[in-house]
PDB file of C-alpha atoms in Angstrom:
ATOM      1  CA  MET R   8       0.000   0.000   0.000  1.00  0.00           C
ATOM      2  CA  LEU R   9       1.297   3.435  -0.937  1.00  0.00           C
ATOM      3  CA  SER R  10       1.881   5.792   1.952  1.00  0.00           C
ATOM      4  CA  ARG R  11       0.625   9.404   1.971  1.00  0.00           C
ATOM      5  CA  ARG R  12       4.233  10.504   1.397  1.00  0.00           C
ATOM      6  CA  ASP R  13       4.538   8.230  -1.669  1.00  0.00           C
ATOM      7  CA  LEU R  14       1.297   9.615  -3.068  1.00  0.00           C
ATOM      8  CA  LEU R  15       2.495  13.182  -2.528  1.00  0.00           C
ATOM      9  CA  LYS R  16       5.785  12.449  -4.273  1.00  0.00           C
ATOM     10  CA  SER R  17       4.054  10.894  -7.271  1.00  0.00           C
ATOM     11  CA  THR R  18       1.643  13.829  -7.528  1.00  0.00           C
ATOM     12  CA  LEU R  19       4.428  16.415  -7.462  1.00  0.00           C
ATOM     13  CA  ALA R  20       6.495  14.431  -9.937  1.00  0.00           C
ATOM     14  CA  ALA R  21       3.606  14.361 -12.379  1.00  0.00           C
ATOM     15  CA  GLY R  22       3.081  18.118 -12.097  1.00  0.00           C
ATOM     16  CA  ALA R  23      -0.560  17.465 -11.448  1.00  0.00           C
ATOM     17  CA  VAL R  24      -3.203  20.169 -11.528  1.00  0.00           C
ATOM     18  CA  GLY R  25      -4.749  20.563  -8.070  1.00  0.00           C
ATOM     19  CA  ALA R  26      -7.537  22.486  -6.422  1.00  0.00           C
ATOM     20  CA  ILE R  27      -8.154  24.190  -3.097  1.00  0.00           C
ATOM     21  CA  GLY R  28     -11.819  24.946  -2.711  1.00  0.00           C
ATOM     22  CA  SER R  29     -12.832  26.433  -6.058  1.00  0.00           C
ATOM     23  CA  THR R  30      -9.318  27.612  -6.945  1.00  0.00           C
ATOM     24  CA  VAL R  31      -7.404  25.544  -9.502  1.00  0.00           C
ATOM     25  CA  PHE R  32      -3.620  25.768  -9.519  1.00  0.00           C
ATOM     26  CA  VAL R  33      -0.881  24.484 -11.786  1.00  0.00           C
ATOM     27  CA  PRO R  34       2.598  24.049 -10.253  1.00  0.00           C
ATOM     28  CA  LEU R  35       5.246  26.367 -11.705  1.00  0.00           C
ATOM     29  CA  ALA R  36       8.684  25.201 -12.704  1.00  0.00           C
ATOM     30  CA  ALA R  37      11.039  25.425  -9.729  1.00  0.00           C
ATOM     31  CA  LYS R  38      13.788  26.982 -11.885  1.00  0.00           C
ATOM     32  CA  ALA R  39      11.683  30.034 -12.828  1.00  0.00           C
ATOM     33  CA  LYS R  40      13.275  33.395 -12.020  1.00  0.00           C
ATOM     34  CA  ALA R  41      11.564  36.636 -10.986  1.00  0.00           C
ATOM     35  CA  PRO R  42      12.804  40.078  -9.946  1.00  0.00           C
ATOM     36  CA  LEU R  43      12.217  41.322  -6.405  1.00  0.00           C
ATOM     37  CA  VAL R  44       8.870  43.099  -6.150  1.00  0.00           C
ATOM     38  CA  GLY R  45      10.161  45.643  -3.618  1.00  0.00           C
ATOM     39  CA  THR R  46       6.837  47.017  -2.385  1.00  0.00           C
ATOM     40  CA  GLN R  47       4.789  46.398   0.753  1.00  0.00           C
ATOM     41  CA  ALA R  48       1.117  45.463   0.899  1.00  0.00           C
ATOM     42  CA  PRO R  49      -1.325  48.349   1.375  1.00  0.00           C
ATOM     43  CA  GLY R  50      -1.523  49.378   5.027  1.00  0.00           C
ATOM     44  CA  TYR R  51      -5.070  48.654   6.089  1.00  0.00           C
ATOM     45  CA  TYR R  52      -6.830  45.962   8.105  1.00  0.00           C
ATOM     46  CA  ARG R  53     -10.563  45.700   8.677  1.00  0.00           C
ATOM     47  CA  ILE R  54     -12.698  44.291  11.499  1.00  0.00           C
ATOM     48  CA  MET R  55     -16.224  44.710  12.791  1.00  0.00           C
ATOM     49  CA  VAL R  56     -16.974  45.998  16.275  1.00  0.00           C
ATOM     50  CA  GLY R  57     -20.660  45.220  16.654  1.00  0.00           C
ATOM     51  CA  ASP R  58     -22.276  47.010  13.718  1.00  0.00           C
ATOM     52  CA  VAL R  59     -19.386  49.440  13.207  1.00  0.00           C
ATOM     53  CA  GLU R  60     -16.782  48.738  10.561  1.00  0.00           C
ATOM     54  CA  VAL R  61     -13.320  49.624  11.898  1.00  0.00           C
ATOM     55  CA  THR R  62     -10.453  49.983   9.443  1.00  0.00           C
ATOM     56  CA  ALA R  63      -6.949  50.199  10.879  1.00  0.00           C
ATOM     57  CA  LEU R  64      -4.850  52.471   8.673  1.00  0.00           C
ATOM     58  CA  SER R  65      -1.083  52.806   8.582  1.00  0.00           C
ATOM     59  CA  ASP R  66       0.581  56.177   8.203  1.00  0.00           C
ATOM     60  CA  GLY R  67       3.831  54.203   7.997  1.00  0.00           C
ATOM     61  CA  ALA R  68       6.523  52.948  10.342  1.00  0.00           C
ATOM     62  CA  ALA R  69       9.788  54.758  10.991  1.00  0.00           C
ATOM     63  CA  GLN R  70      12.835  54.118  13.135  1.00  0.00           C
ATOM     64  CA  PHE R  71      13.144  56.146  16.330  1.00  0.00           C
ATOM     65  CA  PRO R  72      15.774  56.093  19.106  1.00  0.00           C
ATOM     66  CA  ILE R  73      13.123  55.304  21.714  1.00  0.00           C
ATOM     67  CA  ALA R  74      15.584  53.570  24.036  1.00  0.00           C
ATOM     68  CA  ASP R  75      17.179  56.988  24.532  1.00  0.00           C
ATOM     69  CA  LEU R  76      13.812  58.748  24.807  1.00  0.00           C
ATOM     70  CA  TYR R  77      12.296  56.679  27.587  1.00  0.00           C
ATOM     71  CA  VAL R  78      12.217  58.273  31.033  1.00  0.00           C
ATOM     72  CA  ASN R  79      12.442  56.520  34.443  1.00  0.00           C
ATOM     73  CA  THR R  80      14.729  53.832  33.020  1.00  0.00           C
ATOM     74  CA  THR R  81      18.203  53.768  31.467  1.00  0.00           C
ATOM     75  CA  PRO R  82      18.984  53.453  27.755  1.00  0.00           C
ATOM     76  CA  ALA R  83      20.843  50.205  28.499  1.00  0.00           C
ATOM     77  CA  GLU R  84      17.829  48.692  30.286  1.00  0.00           C
ATOM     78  CA  ALA R  85      15.508  49.787  27.483  1.00  0.00           C
ATOM     79  CA  ARG R  86      17.797  48.353  24.801  1.00  0.00           C
ATOM     80  CA  LEU R  87      17.957  45.046  26.637  1.00  0.00           C
ATOM     81  CA  ALA R  88      14.176  44.851  26.946  1.00  0.00           C
ATOM     82  CA  LEU R  89      13.778  45.669  23.247  1.00  0.00           C
ATOM     83  CA  ALA R  90      16.449  43.145  22.258  1.00  0.00           C
ATOM     84  CA  ASN R  91      14.706  40.446  24.286  1.00  0.00           C
ATOM     85  CA  ALA R  92      11.617  41.155  22.165  1.00  0.00           C
ATOM     86  CA  PHE R  93      13.711  40.927  18.950  1.00  0.00           C
ATOM     87  CA  GLN R  94      13.501  44.679  18.377  1.00  0.00           C
ATOM     88  CA  GLY R  95      16.594  46.645  17.468  1.00  0.00           C
ATOM     89  CA  THR R  96      17.823  50.120  18.303  1.00  0.00           C
ATOM     90  CA  PRO R  97      16.769  52.430  16.726  1.00  0.00           C
ATOM     91  CA  THR R  98      13.340  50.856  16.876  1.00  0.00           C
ATOM     92  CA  TYR R  99      10.551  50.723  14.334  1.00  0.00           C
ATOM     93  CA  LEU R 100       7.444  52.504  15.601  1.00  0.00           C
ATOM     94  CA  SER R 101       4.144  52.409  13.770  1.00  0.00           C
ATOM     95  CA  VAL R 102       1.923  55.441  13.341  1.00  0.00           C
ATOM     96  CA  ASN R 103      -1.661  54.217  13.110  1.00  0.00           C
ATOM     97  CA  ALA R 104      -5.087  55.766  12.631  1.00  0.00           C
ATOM     98  CA  TYR R 105      -8.555  54.195  12.623  1.00  0.00           C
ATOM     99  CA  LEU R 106     -11.523  54.779  10.348  1.00  0.00           C
ATOM    100  CA  LEU R 107     -15.004  54.085  11.725  1.00  0.00           C
ATOM    101  CA  ASN R 108     -17.910  53.515   9.379  1.00  0.00           C
ATOM    102  CA  PHE R 109     -21.250  53.987  11.142  1.00  0.00           C
ATOM    103  CA  VAL R 110     -23.025  53.564   7.758  1.00  0.00           C
ATOM    104  CA  ASP R 111     -24.413  57.094   7.879  1.00  0.00           C
ATOM    105  CA  ARG R 112     -21.175  58.728   9.076  1.00  0.00           C
ATOM    106  CA  LEU R 113     -17.481  58.150   8.386  1.00  0.00           C
ATOM    107  CA  VAL R 114     -15.188  59.100  11.278  1.00  0.00           C
ATOM    108  CA  LEU R 115     -11.380  59.075  11.321  1.00  0.00           C
ATOM    109  CA  LEU R 116      -9.509  58.803  14.624  1.00  0.00           C
ATOM    110  CA  ASP R 117      -6.251  60.818  14.340  1.00  0.00           C
ATOM    111  CA  ALA R 118      -4.718  62.023  11.100  1.00  0.00           C
ATOM    112  CA  GLY R 119      -1.105  60.912  10.820  1.00  0.00           C
ATOM    113  CA  THR R 120       1.931  63.011   9.938  1.00  0.00           C
ATOM    114  CA  SER R 121       1.586  64.363   6.378  1.00  0.00           C
ATOM    115  CA  ASP R 122       5.088  65.388   5.184  1.00  0.00           C
ATOM    116  CA  LEU R 123       6.382  66.449   8.602  1.00  0.00           C
ATOM    117  CA  MET R 124       8.341  63.369   9.659  1.00  0.00           C
ATOM    118  CA  GLY R 125      10.070  61.932   6.616  1.00  0.00           C
ATOM    119  CA  PRO R 126       9.343  59.579   3.704  1.00  0.00           C
ATOM    120  CA  ALA R 127       8.705  56.479   5.835  1.00  0.00           C
ATOM    121  CA  LEU R 128       5.545  58.162   7.149  1.00  0.00           C
ATOM    122  CA  GLY R 129       2.764  60.249   5.630  1.00  0.00           C
ATOM    123  CA  LYS R 130       1.080  57.299   3.933  1.00  0.00           C
ATOM    124  CA  LEU R 131      -2.355  57.685   5.530  1.00  0.00           C
ATOM    125  CA  PRO R 132      -4.210  59.284   2.566  1.00  0.00           C
ATOM    126  CA  ALA R 133      -2.923  56.636   0.157  1.00  0.00           C
ATOM    127  CA  ASN R 134      -3.964  53.861   2.510  1.00  0.00           C
ATOM    128  CA  ILE R 135      -7.411  55.392   2.971  1.00  0.00           C
ATOM    129  CA  VAL R 136      -7.820  55.153  -0.810  1.00  0.00           C
ATOM    130  CA  ALA R 137      -6.372  51.631  -0.897  1.00  0.00           C
ATOM    131  CA  SER R 138      -8.912  50.584   1.749  1.00  0.00           C
ATOM    132  CA  GLY R 139     -11.801  51.618  -0.505  1.00  0.00           C
ATOM    133  CA  TYR R 140     -12.531  55.099   0.807  1.00  0.00           C
ATOM    134  CA  HIS R 141     -11.375  58.637  -0.020  1.00  0.00           C
ATOM    135  CA  PRO R 142     -10.351  61.559   2.215  1.00  0.00           C
ATOM    136  CA  ASP R 143     -13.178  63.621   0.699  1.00  0.00           C
ATOM    137  CA  GLN R 144     -15.736  61.162   2.120  1.00  0.00           C
ATOM    138  CA  ILE R 145     -14.721  61.586   5.739  1.00  0.00           C
ATOM    139  CA  ASP R 146     -17.304  63.465   7.808  1.00  0.00           C
ATOM    140  CA  ASP R 147     -15.345  63.871  11.037  1.00  0.00           C
ATOM    141  CA  VAL R 148     -11.776  63.599  12.301  1.00  0.00           C
ATOM    142  CA  VAL R 149     -11.488  63.099  16.067  1.00  0.00           C
ATOM    143  CA  ILE R 150      -8.060  63.878  17.501  1.00  0.00           C
ATOM    144  CA  THR R 151      -6.679  62.235  20.660  1.00  0.00           C
ATOM    145  CA  HIS R 152      -4.193  65.061  21.188  1.00  0.00           C
ATOM    146  CA  ILE R 153      -2.343  67.750  19.283  1.00  0.00           C
ATOM    147  CA  HIS R 154       1.093  66.438  18.323  1.00  0.00           C
ATOM    148  CA  PRO R 155       2.618  66.373  14.806  1.00  0.00           C
ATOM    149  CA  ASP R 156       2.090  62.627  14.328  1.00  0.00           C
ATOM    150  CA  HIS R 157      -1.618  62.950  15.113  1.00  0.00           C
ATOM    151  CA  THR R 158      -2.607  66.283  13.587  1.00  0.00           C
ATOM    152  CA  GLY R 159       0.106  66.897  10.978  1.00  0.00           C
ATOM    153  CA  GLY R 160      -1.900  64.941   8.447  1.00  0.00           C
ATOM    154  CA  LEU R 161      -4.846  67.320   8.633  1.00  0.00           C
ATOM    155  CA  THR R 162      -3.150  69.554   6.082  1.00  0.00           C
ATOM    156  CA  LEU R 163      -0.671  69.358   3.211  1.00  0.00           C
ATOM    157  CA  ALA R 164       0.976  72.443   1.738  1.00  0.00           C
ATOM    158  CA  GLY R 165      -1.416  74.601   3.778  1.00  0.00           C
ATOM    159  CA  LYS R 166      -4.567  72.962   2.411  1.00  0.00           C
ATOM    160  CA  LYS R 167      -7.057  70.658   4.076  1.00  0.00           C
ATOM    161  CA  VAL R 168      -6.536  66.950   3.450  1.00  0.00           C
ATOM    162  CA  PHE R 169     -10.123  66.293   4.598  1.00  0.00           C
ATOM    163  CA  PRO R 170     -12.047  69.153   2.962  1.00  0.00           C
ATOM    164  CA  ASN R 171     -15.512  68.009   4.031  1.00  0.00           C
ATOM    165  CA  ALA R 172     -14.690  66.993   7.595  1.00  0.00           C
ATOM    166  CA  THR R 173     -15.323  68.574  10.952  1.00  0.00           C
ATOM    167  CA  VAL R 174     -12.271  68.225  13.203  1.00  0.00           C
ATOM    168  CA  HIS R 175     -12.778  67.559  16.923  1.00  0.00           C
ATOM    169  CA  VAL R 176      -9.885  68.304  19.311  1.00  0.00           C
ATOM    170  CA  PRO R 177      -9.510  68.215  23.107  1.00  0.00           C
ATOM    171  CA  GLU R 178     -10.418  71.543  24.665  1.00  0.00           C
ATOM    172  CA  ALA R 179      -7.263  71.686  26.822  1.00  0.00           C
ATOM    173  CA  ASP R 180      -4.962  70.911  23.897  1.00  0.00           C
ATOM    174  CA  LYS R 181      -6.432  73.632  21.707  1.00  0.00           C
ATOM    175  CA  ALA R 182      -6.072  76.151  24.519  1.00  0.00           C
ATOM    176  CA  PHE R 183      -2.461  75.115  25.147  1.00  0.00           C
ATOM    177  CA  TRP R 184      -0.995  74.580  21.679  1.00  0.00           C
ATOM    178  CA  LEU R 185      -2.697  77.491  19.933  1.00  0.00           C
ATOM    179  CA  SER R 186      -1.575  79.987  22.586  1.00  0.00           C
ATOM    180  CA  ALA R 187       1.010  82.525  21.436  1.00  0.00           C
ATOM    181  CA  GLU R 188       1.888  83.160  25.077  1.00  0.00           C
ATOM    182  CA  ASN R 189       2.589  79.487  25.715  1.00  0.00           C
ATOM    183  CA  LYS R 190       4.790  79.348  22.638  1.00  0.00           C
ATOM    184  CA  ALA R 191       6.751  82.387  23.762  1.00  0.00           C
ATOM    185  CA  ASN R 192       7.404  80.807  27.161  1.00  0.00           C
ATOM    186  CA  ALA R 193       8.236  77.335  25.798  1.00  0.00           C
ATOM    187  CA  PRO R 194      11.771  75.932  25.407  1.00  0.00           C
ATOM    188  CA  GLU R 195      13.252  76.562  21.979  1.00  0.00           C
ATOM    189  CA  ASP R 196      13.215  72.881  21.024  1.00  0.00           C
ATOM    190  CA  THR R 197       9.435  72.670  21.525  1.00  0.00           C
ATOM    191  CA  LYS R 198       8.339  75.856  19.743  1.00  0.00           C
ATOM    192  CA  GLY R 199       7.925  73.903  16.519  1.00  0.00           C
ATOM    193  CA  PHE R 200       5.105  71.912  18.109  1.00  0.00           C
ATOM    194  CA  PHE R 201       3.156  75.153  18.528  1.00  0.00           C
ATOM    195  CA  ASP R 202       3.804  76.179  14.919  1.00  0.00           C
ATOM    196  CA  GLN R 203       2.670  72.782  13.669  1.00  0.00           C
ATOM    197  CA  ALA R 204      -0.502  72.963  15.753  1.00  0.00           C
ATOM    198  CA  VAL R 205      -1.432  76.298  14.226  1.00  0.00           C
ATOM    199  CA  ALA R 206      -0.641  75.130  10.681  1.00  0.00           C
ATOM    200  CA  SER R 207      -2.776  71.999  11.046  1.00  0.00           C
ATOM    201  CA  ILE R 208      -5.710  73.343  13.036  1.00  0.00           C
ATOM    202  CA  LYS R 209      -6.225  76.903  11.770  1.00  0.00           C
ATOM    203  CA  PRO R 210      -7.550  76.027   8.268  1.00  0.00           C
ATOM    204  CA  TYR R 211     -10.396  74.101   9.905  1.00  0.00           C
ATOM    205  CA  GLU R 212     -10.993  76.765  12.521  1.00  0.00           C
ATOM    206  CA  ASP R 213     -11.080  79.487   9.874  1.00  0.00           C
ATOM    207  CA  SER R 214     -13.749  77.590   7.930  1.00  0.00           C
ATOM    208  CA  ASN R 215     -15.883  76.896  11.038  1.00  0.00           C
ATOM    209  CA  SER R 216     -15.021  73.210  10.804  1.00  0.00           C
ATOM    210  CA  LEU R 217     -13.354  72.891  14.202  1.00  0.00           C
ATOM    211  CA  LYS R 218     -15.034  71.741  17.395  1.00  0.00           C
ATOM    212  CA  ILE R 219     -13.674  71.065  20.859  1.00  0.00           C
ATOM    213  CA  TYR R 220     -14.611  68.416  23.395  1.00  0.00           C
ATOM    214  CA  ALA R 221     -14.236  68.689  27.167  1.00  0.00           C
ATOM    215  CA  PRO R 222     -12.663  65.981  29.364  1.00  0.00           C
ATOM    216  CA  ASN R 223     -14.765  62.781  29.335  1.00  0.00           C
ATOM    217  CA  GLU R 224     -17.317  64.419  27.037  1.00  0.00           C
ATOM    218  CA  ALA R 225     -18.499  62.653  23.892  1.00  0.00           C
ATOM    219  CA  ALA R 226     -16.611  63.959  20.870  1.00  0.00           C
ATOM    220  CA  ILE R 227     -19.549  62.980  18.647  1.00  0.00           C
ATOM    221  CA  GLU R 228     -22.752  62.403  20.583  1.00  0.00           C
ATOM    222  CA  GLY R 229     -23.988  58.831  20.368  1.00  0.00           C
ATOM    223  CA  MET R 230     -20.936  57.681  18.419  1.00  0.00           C
ATOM    224  CA  VAL R 231     -17.456  58.514  19.686  1.00  0.00           C
ATOM    225  CA  ASN R 232     -16.858  58.816  23.431  1.00  0.00           C
ATOM    226  CA  THR R 233     -13.746  60.027  25.237  1.00  0.00           C
ATOM    227  CA  THR R 234     -11.850  59.168  28.408  1.00  0.00           C
ATOM    228  CA  PHE R 235      -9.543  61.860  29.760  1.00  0.00           C
ATOM    229  CA  ARG R 236      -5.970  60.493  29.958  1.00  0.00           C
ATOM    230  CA  PRO R 237      -3.816  63.626  30.478  1.00  0.00           C
ATOM    231  CA  GLY R 238      -0.082  63.894  30.949  1.00  0.00           C
ATOM    232  CA  HIS R 239       1.281  63.238  27.496  1.00  0.00           C
ATOM    233  CA  THR R 240      -0.437  66.511  26.597  1.00  0.00           C
ATOM    234  CA  PRO R 241      -2.870  68.587  28.692  1.00  0.00           C
ATOM    235  CA  GLY R 242      -5.934  67.225  26.899  1.00  0.00           C
ATOM    236  CA  HIS R 243      -4.773  63.774  25.783  1.00  0.00           C
ATOM    237  CA  SER R 244      -7.820  61.484  25.607  1.00  0.00           C
ATOM    238  CA  ALA R 245      -8.657  57.917  24.656  1.00  0.00           C
ATOM    239  CA  LEU R 246     -11.489  57.519  22.144  1.00  0.00           C
ATOM    240  CA  TRP R 247     -13.997  54.679  22.324  1.00  0.00           C
ATOM    241  CA  ILE R 248     -17.131  53.195  20.847  1.00  0.00           C
ATOM    242  CA  GLU R 249     -19.617  50.519  21.892  1.00  0.00           C
ATOM    243  CA  SER R 250     -21.850  48.544  19.564  1.00  0.00           C
ATOM    244  CA  ASN R 251     -23.907  45.413  20.278  1.00  0.00           C
ATOM    245  CA  GLY R 252     -22.070  44.762  23.524  1.00  0.00           C
ATOM    246  CA  GLU R 253     -18.587  45.117  21.980  1.00  0.00           C
ATOM    247  CA  LYS R 254     -16.191  47.881  22.998  1.00  0.00           C
ATOM    248  CA  PHE R 255     -13.241  49.331  21.095  1.00  0.00           C
ATOM    249  CA  VAL R 256     -10.852  51.793  22.762  1.00  0.00           C
ATOM    250  CA  TYR R 257      -8.262  53.781  20.830  1.00  0.00           C
ATOM    251  CA  TRP R 258      -5.545  54.819  23.249  1.00  0.00           C
ATOM    252  CA  GLY R 259      -3.668  57.438  21.261  1.00  0.00           C
ATOM    253  CA  ASP R 260      -0.256  57.702  22.967  1.00  0.00           C
ATOM    254  CA  ILE R 261      -0.773  55.750  26.180  1.00  0.00           C
ATOM    255  CA  THR R 262       2.264  53.751  25.021  1.00  0.00           C
ATOM    256  CA  HIS R 263       5.111  54.148  22.585  1.00  0.00           C
ATOM    257  CA  GLY R 264       5.806  50.582  21.485  1.00  0.00           C
ATOM    258  CA  ASP R 265       4.458  47.314  22.855  1.00  0.00           C
ATOM    259  CA  VAL R 266       7.265  46.104  25.134  1.00  0.00           C
ATOM    260  CA  VAL R 267       8.963  48.421  27.629  1.00  0.00           C
ATOM    261  CA  GLN R 268       5.993  50.293  29.076  1.00  0.00           C
ATOM    262  CA  PHE R 269       3.879  47.163  29.507  1.00  0.00           C
ATOM    263  CA  ASP R 270       6.590  45.579  31.639  1.00  0.00           C
ATOM    264  CA  ASP R 271       6.994  48.826  33.584  1.00  0.00           C
ATOM    265  CA  PRO R 272       4.180  51.416  33.277  1.00  0.00           C
ATOM    266  CA  ASN R 273       6.350  53.836  35.263  1.00  0.00           C
ATOM    267  CA  VAL R 274       8.515  54.291  32.174  1.00  0.00           C
ATOM    268  CA  ALA R 275       7.504  57.505  30.417  1.00  0.00           C
ATOM    269  CA  ILE R 276       8.808  59.169  27.266  1.00  0.00           C
ATOM    270  CA  ALA R 277      10.545  62.489  26.680  1.00  0.00           C
ATOM    271  CA  PHE R 278       7.560  63.828  24.727  1.00  0.00           C
ATOM    272  CA  ASP R 279       5.299  63.698  27.798  1.00  0.00           C
ATOM    273  CA  GLY R 280       4.385  67.161  28.985  1.00  0.00           C
ATOM    274  CA  ASP R 281       3.804  65.951  32.556  1.00  0.00           C
ATOM    275  CA  THR R 282       5.691  62.725  33.253  1.00  0.00           C
ATOM    276  CA  GLU R 283       4.026  61.894  36.565  1.00  0.00           C
ATOM    277  CA  LEU R 284       0.530  62.465  35.212  1.00  0.00           C
ATOM    278  CA  ALA R 285       1.277  60.457  32.058  1.00  0.00           C
ATOM    279  CA  VAL R 286       2.363  57.509  34.209  1.00  0.00           C
ATOM    280  CA  LYS R 287      -0.884  57.687  36.210  1.00  0.00           C
ATOM    281  CA  SER R 288      -2.912  57.783  33.005  1.00  0.00           C
ATOM    282  CA  ARG R 289      -1.069  54.752  31.620  1.00  0.00           C
ATOM    283  CA  GLU R 290      -1.584  52.764  34.830  1.00  0.00           C
ATOM    284  CA  ALA R 291      -5.290  53.594  34.774  1.00  0.00           C
ATOM    285  CA  ALA R 292      -5.601  52.673  31.091  1.00  0.00           C
ATOM    286  CA  PHE R 293      -3.854  49.322  31.595  1.00  0.00           C
ATOM    287  CA  ALA R 294      -5.918  48.430  34.660  1.00  0.00           C
ATOM    288  CA  GLU R 295      -9.185  49.280  32.917  1.00  0.00           C
ATOM    289  CA  ALA R 296      -8.251  47.286  29.798  1.00  0.00           C
ATOM    290  CA  VAL R 297      -7.438  44.229  31.930  1.00  0.00           C
ATOM    291  CA  LYS R 298     -10.641  44.516  33.943  1.00  0.00           C
ATOM    292  CA  GLU R 299     -13.017  45.125  31.028  1.00  0.00           C
ATOM    293  CA  LYS R 300     -11.206  42.911  28.471  1.00  0.00           C
ATOM    294  CA  TYR R 301     -12.143  45.187  25.579  1.00  0.00           C
ATOM    295  CA  LEU R 302     -10.307  45.508  22.267  1.00  0.00           C
ATOM    296  CA  VAL R 303      -7.547  48.122  22.372  1.00  0.00           C
ATOM    297  CA  ALA R 304      -5.900  50.059  19.551  1.00  0.00           C
ATOM    298  CA  GLY R 305      -2.640  51.951  19.943  1.00  0.00           C
ATOM    299  CA  CYS R 306      -1.162  54.580  17.674  1.00  0.00           C
ATOM    300  CA  HIS R 307       2.404  53.379  18.217  1.00  0.00           C
ATOM    301  CA  VAL R 308       1.801  49.651  18.615  1.00  0.00           C
ATOM    302  CA  ALA R 309       2.946  47.485  15.683  1.00  0.00           C
ATOM    303  CA  PHE R 310       0.381  47.797  12.871  1.00  0.00           C
ATOM    304  CA  PRO R 311      -2.538  47.123  12.860  1.00  0.00           C
ATOM    305  CA  GLY R 312      -2.126  47.989  16.537  1.00  0.00           C
ATOM    306  CA  LEU R 313      -5.074  45.910  17.722  1.00  0.00           C
ATOM    307  CA  GLY R 314      -5.054  43.642  20.756  1.00  0.00           C
ATOM    308  CA  HIS R 315      -5.762  43.127  24.427  1.00  0.00           C
ATOM    309  CA  VAL R 316      -3.941  43.736  27.701  1.00  0.00           C
ATOM    310  CA  ARG R 317      -3.398  41.099  30.364  1.00  0.00           C
ATOM    311  CA  GLU R 318      -1.469  40.913  33.599  1.00  0.00           C
ATOM    312  CA  ASP R 319       1.663  38.774  33.749  1.00  0.00           C
ATOM    313  CA  ALA R 320       4.733  38.200  35.930  1.00  0.00           C
ATOM    314  CA  THR R 321       6.206  41.545  34.857  1.00  0.00           C
ATOM    315  CA  MET R 322       3.127  43.747  35.369  1.00  0.00           C
ATOM    316  CA  TYR R 323       1.343  43.688  31.990  1.00  0.00           C
ATOM    317  CA  ASP R 324       1.543  42.129  28.555  1.00  0.00           C
ATOM    318  CA  TRP R 325       0.301  43.174  25.125  1.00  0.00           C
ATOM    319  CA  VAL R 326      -1.539  40.385  23.278  1.00  0.00           C
ATOM    320  CA  PRO R 327      -1.926  41.140  19.553  1.00  0.00           C
ATOM    321  CA  MET R 328      -5.232  40.265  17.969  1.00  0.00           C
ATOM    322  CA  ASN R 329      -5.198  37.138  15.805  1.00  0.00           C
ATOM    323  CA  TYR R 330      -5.348  37.779  12.077  1.00  0.00           C
ATOM    324  CA  ARG R 331      -8.832  37.362  10.665  1.00  0.00           C
ATOM    325  CA  ALA R 332      -9.607  36.953   6.985  1.00  0.00           C
ATOM    326  CA  ASP R 333     -13.294  37.747   7.516  1.00  0.00           C
ATOM    327  CA  VAL R 334     -14.698  41.171   8.310  1.00  0.00           C
TER     328      VAL R 334
END
């Protein structure tokens, strides 16, 4: 009796035509040559949260020296933790955004970088199109906080990227970053953040397309809710939705990466405006995610940035969502 291995060998030797489901395939000659393709797949990934279609969108991934930017640890300790997770230094960090389709309203959470942070980023508009939508279709853009990698993509060359959208920003961030007095009193190396905020926000404000939301107030009533998580910026907020008993929470910048700060939430980053408050917000966000077991999305967690948080022997652990071919 022929074994399964013998049957497989005879089938391959004959170059047989096979089928998987309804797909017929013919084996190619093993000696065939082909040039390297050299391009990545489009950066989008789609799931359903209840009745809401959620599309994770990549603005790109760039290398950053985050081991040297973490606070409340040493660069050596951070490099070791990253190396143990097979991540090098400098470290690739994703910049993610999320598009919510409520059927009658299309809402984007954060807007990426535009051309502010180099050629590895700024890919959000192209990936919106690749995902089957267009920037012109977006009704609302809800911002977690005003930093260049979250609001830079609102404009390009001084013009709106989302011409038909209303932009919603945290009240405290608008008051802080659009203040000429605050800019004048800021350290020289942070003044550019104020300039970027004005460049990105003012075109929407000038056209009456800018709205603010207060701490813990719904950004869009009945659709997008907020949880105040200050420290990274004065108004930094998580954004969340619920549909048919399912909850999705977009963290914004609760973490930078998916290793160091889960093992030690006390580790902050140099971009935090208030280190102590940012740590408290991260601890609260982690504890809530563990308790409620909802789906989390992170701007700077490896794309598509979707997963859950659990407790482990070293405080917390990020558990990426399994890939799903269905929507």
